[in-house]
Amino acid sequence: MSSISTATAGWLALRAPADDAARSAELAQRLGRILRRSPAPIVMHDLGAGTGSMTRWLAPRLPGPQRWVLRDGDAGILQHVDLAPAVDATGAPILSEVVVEDLAELPADAFHGASAVTASALLDVVTGEEAERIVRACLSAGAPALFSLSVTGEVRLRPSDDEVVESAIARAFNDHQRRDADGRRMLGPDAVGVVADLFRDAGWNVRTAATPWRLGRQHSALVGEWLDGWVDAAVEQRPELAPAAEDFRRRGRSQLTAGRLRVDVAHQDLLTWPR
Ligand SMILES: C[S@@+](CC[C@H](N)C(=O)[O-])C[C@H]1O[C@@H](n2cnc3c(N)ncnc32)[C@H](O)[C@@H]1O
């Protein structure tokens, strides 16, 4: 695939409990109501499926029977798909298949026959052109879509240690997300706005929900990994930040060890469906 792989199975397992707690159950329920009118089985496509965490979370919230198509550009991550615990709303197991596919080549008819499309932690790592392909394929199939957990760029650490450095790191991290890497410019924190506008322009309904990670003492391993990734990306983007950012990281690490660090990382979920 043209993109750098954005996840490892270990990272996805580490973040899964925080992801599951953050996702909008209300938008999922609404999708479930929309799908009550669909012929059985419900056919769902999960884009950037990773190890299948969105499928595991969403399947029990939708009517059965269900068939899922898990699509991802990284054949390696798909080796770790685990759908053993995935059941529909009646408790019945789901049927599934995997497809290795780069979204840069997603055909316009990719979702024909789909009841709905979903994705989680994906929109912020796709390019504008890939987002347009996803939207075009949803419109062509008339398939509602639920895009979960796109980062919006706001982060809050408590206790707040140095707000000036924290804001500078946050700005540099967000610029890093939007940077041009190997000819690809990811949407980063602009993703939900861009995709929402594309669906609204097509006359579709759009609902969004704030779905922040709220991380505390019980997420210390995740917070440690997240803090390192956040600071490293900011320093890569703005190397002159390194001395202040390393001090910030060191103080954050000692708050974490003392069980005092809390981090909120903003995300948004987006549900869209035809009028
Ligand atoms: C952050 S992971 C999220 C995985 C899963 N949806 C979850 O919530 O745990 C993003 C996934 O999207 C896939 N991905 C990213 N960009 C892609 C692209 N352009 N085409 C296909 N897959 C892509 C990556 O391989 C990765 O598995």
mmCIF file of C-alpha atoms and ligand atoms in Angstrom:
data_model
loop_
_atom_site.group_PDB
_atom_site.id
_atom_site.type_symbol
_atom_site.label_atom_id
_atom_site.label_comp_id
_atom_site.label_asym_id
_atom_site.label_seq_id
_atom_site.Cartn_x
_atom_site.Cartn_y
_atom_site.Cartn_z
ATOM 1 C CA MET A 1 0.000 0.000 0.000
ATOM 2 C CA SER A 2 1.120 3.570 -0.554
ATOM 3 C CA SER A 3 0.615 4.605 3.084
ATOM 4 C CA ILE A 4 2.852 3.774 5.992
ATOM 5 C CA SER A 5 1.120 1.236 8.229
ATOM 6 C CA THR A 6 -0.484 3.209 11.056
ATOM 7 C CA ALA A 7 -0.841 0.477 13.664
ATOM 8 C CA THR A 8 0.562 -2.641 15.247
ATOM 9 C CA ALA A 9 -1.545 -5.344 16.867
ATOM 10 C CA GLY A 10 0.074 -4.456 20.217
ATOM 11 C CA TRP A 11 -0.866 -0.770 19.952
ATOM 12 C CA LEU A 12 -4.447 -1.622 18.926
ATOM 13 C CA ALA A 13 -4.814 -4.026 21.876
ATOM 14 C CA LEU A 14 -3.463 -1.365 24.259
ATOM 15 C CA ARG A 15 -5.918 1.284 23.092
ATOM 16 C CA ALA A 16 -8.970 -1.000 22.670
ATOM 17 C CA PRO A 17 -10.485 -0.522 26.180
ATOM 18 C CA ALA A 18 -10.198 3.289 25.925
ATOM 19 C CA ASP A 19 -11.608 3.185 22.382
ATOM 20 C CA ASP A 20 -14.569 1.039 23.439
ATOM 21 C CA ALA A 21 -15.343 3.377 26.348
ATOM 22 C CA ALA A 22 -15.151 6.448 24.094
ATOM 23 C CA ARG A 23 -17.212 5.421 21.046
ATOM 24 C CA SER A 24 -20.708 6.913 20.713
ATOM 25 C CA ALA A 25 -23.254 4.255 21.718
ATOM 26 C CA GLU A 26 -25.974 6.756 20.756
ATOM 27 C CA LEU A 27 -24.829 7.023 17.112
ATOM 28 C CA ALA A 28 -24.414 3.223 16.969
ATOM 29 C CA GLN A 29 -27.986 2.783 18.249
ATOM 30 C CA ARG A 30 -29.202 5.221 15.641
ATOM 31 C CA LEU A 31 -27.433 3.225 12.931
ATOM 32 C CA GLY A 32 -29.100 0.108 14.356
ATOM 33 C CA ARG A 33 -32.515 1.774 13.957
ATOM 34 C CA ILE A 34 -31.705 2.795 10.364
ATOM 35 C CA LEU A 35 -30.670 -0.792 9.572
ATOM 36 C CA ARG A 36 -33.881 -2.320 10.954
ATOM 37 C CA ARG A 37 -35.376 -1.699 7.493
ATOM 38 C CA SER A 38 -32.512 -3.489 5.663
ATOM 39 C CA PRO A 39 -33.000 -6.979 4.239
ATOM 40 C CA ALA A 40 -31.203 -9.782 6.121
ATOM 41 C CA PRO A 41 -28.397 -10.430 6.427
ATOM 42 C CA ILE A 42 -27.013 -6.986 7.264
ATOM 43 C CA VAL A 43 -23.815 -6.553 5.231
ATOM 44 C CA MET A 44 -21.231 -4.298 6.922
ATOM 45 C CA HIS A 45 -17.896 -3.086 5.529
ATOM 46 C CA ASP A 46 -15.256 -2.106 8.147
ATOM 47 C CA LEU A 47 -12.552 0.105 6.567
ATOM 48 C CA GLY A 48 -9.046 0.163 8.051
ATOM 49 C CA ALA A 49 -10.310 -2.720 10.145
ATOM 50 C CA GLY A 50 -6.989 -3.510 11.863
ATOM 51 C CA THR A 51 -7.584 -6.458 14.187
ATOM 52 C CA GLY A 52 -11.387 -6.002 14.068
ATOM 53 C CA SER A 53 -12.024 -3.936 17.176
ATOM 54 C CA MET A 54 -14.765 -1.790 15.583
ATOM 55 C CA THR A 55 -16.473 -4.941 14.299
ATOM 56 C CA ARG A 56 -16.349 -6.534 17.776
ATOM 57 C CA TRP A 57 -17.814 -3.377 19.375
ATOM 58 C CA LEU A 58 -20.481 -2.569 16.775
ATOM 59 C CA ALA A 59 -21.827 -6.016 15.854
ATOM 60 C CA PRO A 60 -23.798 -6.530 19.133
ATOM 61 C CA ARG A 61 -25.406 -3.096 18.658
ATOM 62 C CA LEU A 62 -26.861 -3.972 15.224
ATOM 63 C CA PRO A 63 -29.615 -6.370 14.190
ATOM 64 C CA GLY A 64 -28.671 -9.845 12.986
ATOM 65 C CA PRO A 65 -27.937 -11.886 11.054
ATOM 66 C CA GLN A 66 -24.760 -10.090 9.927
ATOM 67 C CA ARG A 67 -22.012 -10.508 7.362
ATOM 68 C CA TRP A 68 -18.871 -8.346 7.670
ATOM 69 C CA VAL A 69 -16.197 -7.426 5.122
ATOM 70 C CA LEU A 70 -13.035 -6.254 6.914
ATOM 71 C CA ARG A 71 -10.888 -4.140 4.566
ATOM 72 C CA ASP A 72 -7.360 -2.948 5.323
ATOM 73 C CA GLY A 73 -4.290 -2.050 3.269
ATOM 74 C CA ASP A 74 -1.941 -3.839 5.669
ATOM 75 C CA ALA A 75 -2.034 -7.604 5.073
ATOM 76 C CA GLY A 76 0.099 -8.106 8.225
ATOM 77 C CA ILE A 77 -2.393 -6.513 10.604
ATOM 78 C CA LEU A 78 -5.239 -8.541 9.111
ATOM 79 C CA GLN A 79 -3.401 -11.711 10.252
ATOM 80 C CA HIS A 80 -4.321 -10.604 13.793
ATOM 81 C CA VAL A 81 -8.066 -10.208 13.184
ATOM 82 C CA ASP A 82 -9.959 -11.779 16.070
ATOM 83 C CA LEU A 83 -13.713 -12.015 15.627
ATOM 84 C CA ALA A 84 -14.250 -14.955 17.995
ATOM 85 C CA PRO A 85 -16.086 -12.707 20.506
ATOM 86 C CA ALA A 86 -18.112 -10.876 17.812
ATOM 87 C CA VAL A 87 -21.858 -11.525 17.976
ATOM 88 C CA ASP A 88 -24.924 -9.700 16.656
ATOM 89 C CA ALA A 89 -27.721 -8.223 18.784
ATOM 90 C CA THR A 90 -29.299 -11.672 19.176
ATOM 91 C CA GLY A 91 -26.007 -13.160 20.436
ATOM 92 C CA ALA A 92 -25.450 -15.109 17.192
ATOM 93 C CA PRO A 93 -21.950 -15.238 15.644
ATOM 94 C CA ILE A 94 -21.291 -13.126 12.568
ATOM 95 C CA LEU A 95 -19.962 -14.201 9.159
ATOM 96 C CA SER A 96 -16.846 -12.397 7.945
ATOM 97 C CA GLU A 97 -14.195 -12.113 5.264
ATOM 98 C CA VAL A 98 -11.083 -9.938 4.920
ATOM 99 C CA VAL A 99 -9.958 -7.898 1.921
ATOM 100 C CA VAL A 100 -6.455 -6.420 1.537
ATOM 101 C CA GLU A 101 -6.935 -3.102 -0.224
ATOM 102 C CA ASP A 102 -5.360 0.347 -0.285
ATOM 103 C CA LEU A 103 -8.012 3.039 0.033
ATOM 104 C CA ALA A 104 -6.158 5.005 -2.643
ATOM 105 C CA GLU A 105 -7.555 2.403 -5.042
ATOM 106 C CA LEU A 106 -11.028 1.983 -3.552
ATOM 107 C CA PRO A 107 -13.407 1.519 -6.505
ATOM 108 C CA ALA A 108 -16.626 3.553 -6.657
ATOM 109 C CA ASP A 109 -18.681 0.344 -6.570
ATOM 110 C CA ALA A 110 -16.799 -1.137 -3.560
ATOM 111 C CA PHE A 111 -19.858 -1.005 -1.282
ATOM 112 C CA HIS A 112 -22.554 -2.148 -3.695
ATOM 113 C CA GLY A 113 -24.746 -4.567 -1.758
ATOM 114 C CA ALA A 114 -23.562 -3.143 1.591
ATOM 115 C CA SER A 115 -26.103 -2.242 4.258
ATOM 116 C CA ALA A 116 -23.639 0.175 5.875
ATOM 117 C CA VAL A 117 -19.980 1.114 6.129
ATOM 118 C CA THR A 118 -17.931 1.736 9.221
ATOM 119 C CA ALA A 119 -14.385 2.684 10.240
ATOM 120 C CA SER A 120 -12.607 3.521 13.448
ATOM 121 C CA ALA A 121 -9.450 5.583 14.015
ATOM 122 C CA LEU A 122 -9.078 5.875 10.254
ATOM 123 C CA LEU A 123 -10.298 9.201 8.832
ATOM 124 C CA ASP A 124 -7.448 11.265 10.315
ATOM 125 C CA VAL A 125 -4.827 9.089 8.591
ATOM 126 C CA VAL A 126 -6.365 9.167 5.106
ATOM 127 C CA THR A 127 -5.703 11.757 2.416
ATOM 128 C CA GLY A 128 -8.315 14.094 0.962
ATOM 129 C CA GLU A 129 -8.412 11.983 -2.182
ATOM 130 C CA GLU A 130 -8.943 8.761 -0.201
ATOM 131 C CA ALA A 131 -11.715 10.448 1.802
ATOM 132 C CA GLU A 132 -13.402 11.453 -1.465
ATOM 133 C CA ARG A 133 -13.168 7.848 -2.684
ATOM 134 C CA ILE A 134 -14.782 6.574 0.535
ATOM 135 C CA VAL A 135 -17.594 9.136 0.299
ATOM 136 C CA ARG A 136 -18.149 8.458 -3.416
ATOM 137 C CA ALA A 137 -18.431 4.706 -2.760
ATOM 138 C CA CYS A 138 -20.925 5.270 0.106
ATOM 139 C CA LEU A 139 -23.034 7.611 -2.053
ATOM 140 C CA SER A 140 -22.941 5.197 -4.981
ATOM 141 C CA ALA A 141 -24.191 2.331 -2.763
ATOM 142 C CA GLY A 142 -26.600 4.520 -0.741
ATOM 143 C CA ALA A 143 -24.862 2.990 2.302
ATOM 144 C CA PRO A 144 -25.048 4.834 5.661
ATOM 145 C CA ALA A 145 -21.685 5.168 7.386
ATOM 146 C CA LEU A 146 -20.418 5.409 10.957
ATOM 147 C CA PHE A 147 -16.870 6.762 11.284
ATOM 148 C CA SER A 148 -15.680 6.403 14.845
ATOM 149 C CA LEU A 149 -12.822 8.006 16.786
ATOM 150 C CA SER A 150 -11.256 10.538 14.436
ATOM 151 C CA VAL A 151 -8.845 12.803 16.305
ATOM 152 C CA THR A 152 -9.757 16.492 16.333
ATOM 153 C CA GLY A 153 -6.464 17.817 17.687
ATOM 154 C CA GLU A 154 -7.448 18.974 21.202
ATOM 155 C CA VAL A 155 -5.513 17.439 24.059
ATOM 156 C CA ARG A 156 -5.580 18.281 27.771
ATOM 157 C CA LEU A 157 -3.090 17.079 30.361
ATOM 158 C CA ARG A 158 -3.672 17.454 34.110
ATOM 159 C CA PRO A 159 -2.111 18.542 36.319
ATOM 160 C CA SER A 160 -1.262 21.200 33.775
ATOM 161 C CA ASP A 161 2.479 21.563 33.960
ATOM 162 C CA ASP A 162 3.479 24.193 31.419
ATOM 163 C CA GLU A 163 0.639 25.428 29.241
ATOM 164 C CA VAL A 164 2.898 27.315 26.828
ATOM 165 C CA VAL A 165 5.008 24.239 26.036
ATOM 166 C CA GLU A 166 1.910 22.001 26.015
ATOM 167 C CA SER A 167 0.223 24.254 23.406
ATOM 168 C CA ALA A 168 3.389 24.404 21.297
ATOM 169 C CA ILE A 169 3.650 20.586 21.328
ATOM 170 C CA ALA A 170 -0.050 20.276 20.463
ATOM 171 C CA ARG A 171 0.281 22.658 17.494
ATOM 172 C CA ALA A 172 3.418 20.898 16.230
ATOM 173 C CA PHE A 173 1.766 17.473 16.614
ATOM 174 C CA ASN A 174 -1.289 18.621 14.626
ATOM 175 C CA ASP A 175 0.946 20.046 11.876
ATOM 176 C CA HIS A 176 2.790 16.715 11.850
ATOM 177 C CA GLN A 177 -0.538 14.928 11.319
ATOM 178 C CA ARG A 178 -1.268 17.127 8.293
ATOM 179 C CA ARG A 179 2.265 16.977 6.884
ATOM 180 C CA ASP A 180 3.119 15.767 3.414
ATOM 181 C CA ALA A 181 4.779 12.360 3.988
ATOM 182 C CA ASP A 182 6.026 10.466 0.929
ATOM 183 C CA GLY A 183 3.635 12.426 -1.269
ATOM 184 C CA ARG A 184 0.645 11.775 1.041
ATOM 185 C CA ARG A 185 -0.975 14.586 3.005
ATOM 186 C CA MET A 186 -3.196 13.114 5.710
ATOM 187 C CA LEU A 187 -6.334 14.977 6.821
ATOM 188 C CA GLY A 188 -5.316 14.806 10.506
ATOM 189 C CA PRO A 189 -7.554 16.893 12.755
ATOM 190 C CA ASP A 190 -9.459 18.318 9.745
ATOM 191 C CA ALA A 191 -10.851 14.891 8.822
ATOM 192 C CA VAL A 192 -14.334 14.997 10.342
ATOM 193 C CA GLY A 193 -15.043 18.487 8.982
ATOM 194 C CA VAL A 194 -13.909 17.520 5.478
ATOM 195 C CA VAL A 195 -15.902 14.278 5.380
ATOM 196 C CA ALA A 196 -19.000 15.855 6.966
ATOM 197 C CA ASP A 197 -18.972 18.592 4.290
ATOM 198 C CA LEU A 198 -18.697 16.036 1.482
ATOM 199 C CA PHE A 199 -21.775 14.164 2.753
ATOM 200 C CA ARG A 200 -23.736 17.387 3.459
ATOM 201 C CA ASP A 201 -22.946 18.645 -0.059
ATOM 202 C CA ALA A 202 -24.491 15.417 -1.355
ATOM 203 C CA GLY A 203 -27.645 16.157 0.680
ATOM 204 C CA TRP A 204 -27.086 13.436 3.307
ATOM 205 C CA ASN A 205 -27.908 13.691 7.013
ATOM 206 C CA VAL A 206 -24.854 14.109 9.223
ATOM 207 C CA ARG A 207 -24.634 13.740 13.016
ATOM 208 C CA THR A 208 -21.466 13.996 15.061
ATOM 209 C CA ALA A 209 -20.677 13.224 18.683
ATOM 210 C CA ALA A 210 -17.723 14.126 20.867
ATOM 211 C CA THR A 211 -15.982 10.874 21.849
ATOM 212 C CA PRO A 212 -12.885 11.779 23.870
ATOM 213 C CA TRP A 213 -10.470 9.370 25.444
ATOM 214 C CA ARG A 214 -10.486 10.145 29.172
ATOM 215 C CA LEU A 215 -7.325 8.502 30.408
ATOM 216 C CA GLY A 216 -6.293 8.127 34.013
ATOM 217 C CA ARG A 217 -4.413 5.904 36.408
ATOM 218 C CA GLN A 218 -5.924 2.671 35.007
ATOM 219 C CA HIS A 219 -4.585 3.498 31.503
ATOM 220 C CA SER A 220 -0.955 4.125 32.502
ATOM 221 C CA ALA A 221 0.590 1.927 29.776
ATOM 222 C CA LEU A 222 -1.548 3.605 27.097
ATOM 223 C CA VAL A 223 -0.805 7.105 28.435
ATOM 224 C CA GLY A 224 2.939 6.355 28.430
ATOM 225 C CA GLU A 225 2.883 5.191 24.789
ATOM 226 C CA TRP A 226 0.596 8.036 23.775
ATOM 227 C CA LEU A 227 2.794 10.669 25.492
ATOM 228 C CA ASP A 228 5.916 9.365 23.742
ATOM 229 C CA GLY A 229 4.200 9.315 20.331
ATOM 230 C CA TRP A 230 2.773 12.806 20.863
ATOM 231 C CA VAL A 231 6.069 14.394 21.906
ATOM 232 C CA ASP A 232 8.171 12.484 19.322
ATOM 233 C CA ALA A 233 5.923 13.604 16.449
ATOM 234 C CA ALA A 234 5.940 17.225 17.676
ATOM 235 C CA VAL A 235 9.757 17.267 17.887
ATOM 236 C CA GLU A 236 10.067 15.657 14.441
ATOM 237 C CA GLN A 237 7.880 18.456 13.097
ATOM 238 C CA ARG A 238 9.637 21.259 15.037
ATOM 239 C CA PRO A 239 13.117 20.105 16.123
ATOM 240 C CA GLU A 240 13.729 23.423 17.932
ATOM 241 C CA LEU A 241 11.102 22.321 20.482
ATOM 242 C CA ALA A 242 13.313 19.399 21.615
ATOM 243 C CA PRO A 243 14.783 20.786 24.866
ATOM 244 C CA ALA A 244 11.467 22.098 26.232
ATOM 245 C CA ALA A 245 9.560 19.049 24.953
ATOM 246 C CA GLU A 246 11.997 16.604 26.587
ATOM 247 C CA ASP A 247 11.617 18.424 29.939
ATOM 248 C CA PHE A 248 7.860 18.283 29.476
ATOM 249 C CA ARG A 249 8.000 14.545 28.713
ATOM 250 C CA ARG A 250 10.194 13.881 31.778
ATOM 251 C CA ARG A 251 7.798 15.730 34.101
ATOM 252 C CA GLY A 252 4.812 14.005 32.499
ATOM 253 C CA ARG A 253 6.479 10.601 32.986
ATOM 254 C CA SER A 254 7.094 11.282 36.671
ATOM 255 C CA GLN A 255 3.436 12.368 37.150
ATOM 256 C CA LEU A 256 2.439 9.161 35.385
ATOM 257 C CA THR A 257 4.624 7.026 37.663
ATOM 258 C CA ALA A 258 3.073 8.773 40.660
ATOM 259 C CA GLY A 259 -0.419 7.912 39.286
ATOM 260 C CA ARG A 260 -1.353 11.604 39.000
ATOM 261 C CA LEU A 261 -1.389 12.212 35.239
ATOM 262 C CA ARG A 262 -4.768 12.534 33.497
ATOM 263 C CA VAL A 263 -5.046 13.000 29.737
ATOM 264 C CA ASP A 264 -8.078 13.845 27.605
ATOM 265 C CA VAL A 265 -7.647 13.294 23.866
ATOM 266 C CA ALA A 266 -10.541 14.623 21.786
ATOM 267 C CA HIS A 267 -12.145 12.533 19.053
ATOM 268 C CA GLN A 268 -15.369 12.755 17.076
ATOM 269 C CA ASP A 269 -17.701 10.101 15.718
ATOM 270 C CA LEU A 270 -19.694 10.835 12.573
ATOM 271 C CA LEU A 271 -22.874 9.113 11.384
ATOM 272 C CA THR A 272 -24.264 9.851 7.948
ATOM 273 C CA TRP A 273 -27.201 8.465 5.986
ATOM 274 C CA PRO A 274 -29.252 9.391 2.923
ATOM 275 C CA ARG A 275 -32.344 11.592 3.383
HETATM 276 C C1 LIG B 1 -5.296 3.214 13.808
HETATM 277 S S1 LIG B 1 -5.623 1.723 12.948
HETATM 278 C C2 LIG B 1 -7.303 1.409 13.436
HETATM 279 C C3 LIG B 1 -7.663 -0.052 13.363
HETATM 280 C C4 LIG B 1 -9.079 -0.404 13.823
HETATM 281 N N1 LIG B 1 -10.088 0.238 12.991
HETATM 282 C C5 LIG B 1 -9.279 -0.042 15.274
HETATM 283 O O1 LIG B 1 -10.060 0.872 15.565
HETATM 284 O O2 LIG B 1 -8.657 -0.679 16.131
HETATM 285 C C6 LIG B 1 -5.831 2.269 11.253
HETATM 286 C C7 LIG B 1 -5.907 1.117 10.270
HETATM 287 O O3 LIG B 1 -6.181 1.663 8.985
HETATM 288 C C8 LIG B 1 -5.335 1.061 8.010
HETATM 289 N N2 LIG B 1 -5.083 2.061 6.967
HETATM 290 C C9 LIG B 1 -4.540 3.286 7.144
HETATM 291 N N3 LIG B 1 -4.466 3.933 5.964
HETATM 292 C C10 LIG B 1 -4.967 3.091 5.025
HETATM 293 C C11 LIG B 1 -5.153 3.188 3.616
HETATM 294 N N4 LIG B 1 -4.802 4.277 2.946
HETATM 295 N N5 LIG B 1 -5.705 2.126 2.980
HETATM 296 C C12 LIG B 1 -6.079 1.021 3.656
HETATM 297 N N6 LIG B 1 -5.918 0.868 4.999
HETATM 298 C C13 LIG B 1 -5.365 1.897 5.668
HETATM 299 C C14 LIG B 1 -4.061 0.670 8.761
HETATM 300 O O4 LIG B 1 -3.382 -0.402 8.134
HETATM 301 C C15 LIG B 1 -4.613 0.321 10.161
HETATM 302 O O5 LIG B 1 -4.898 -1.046 10.288
#
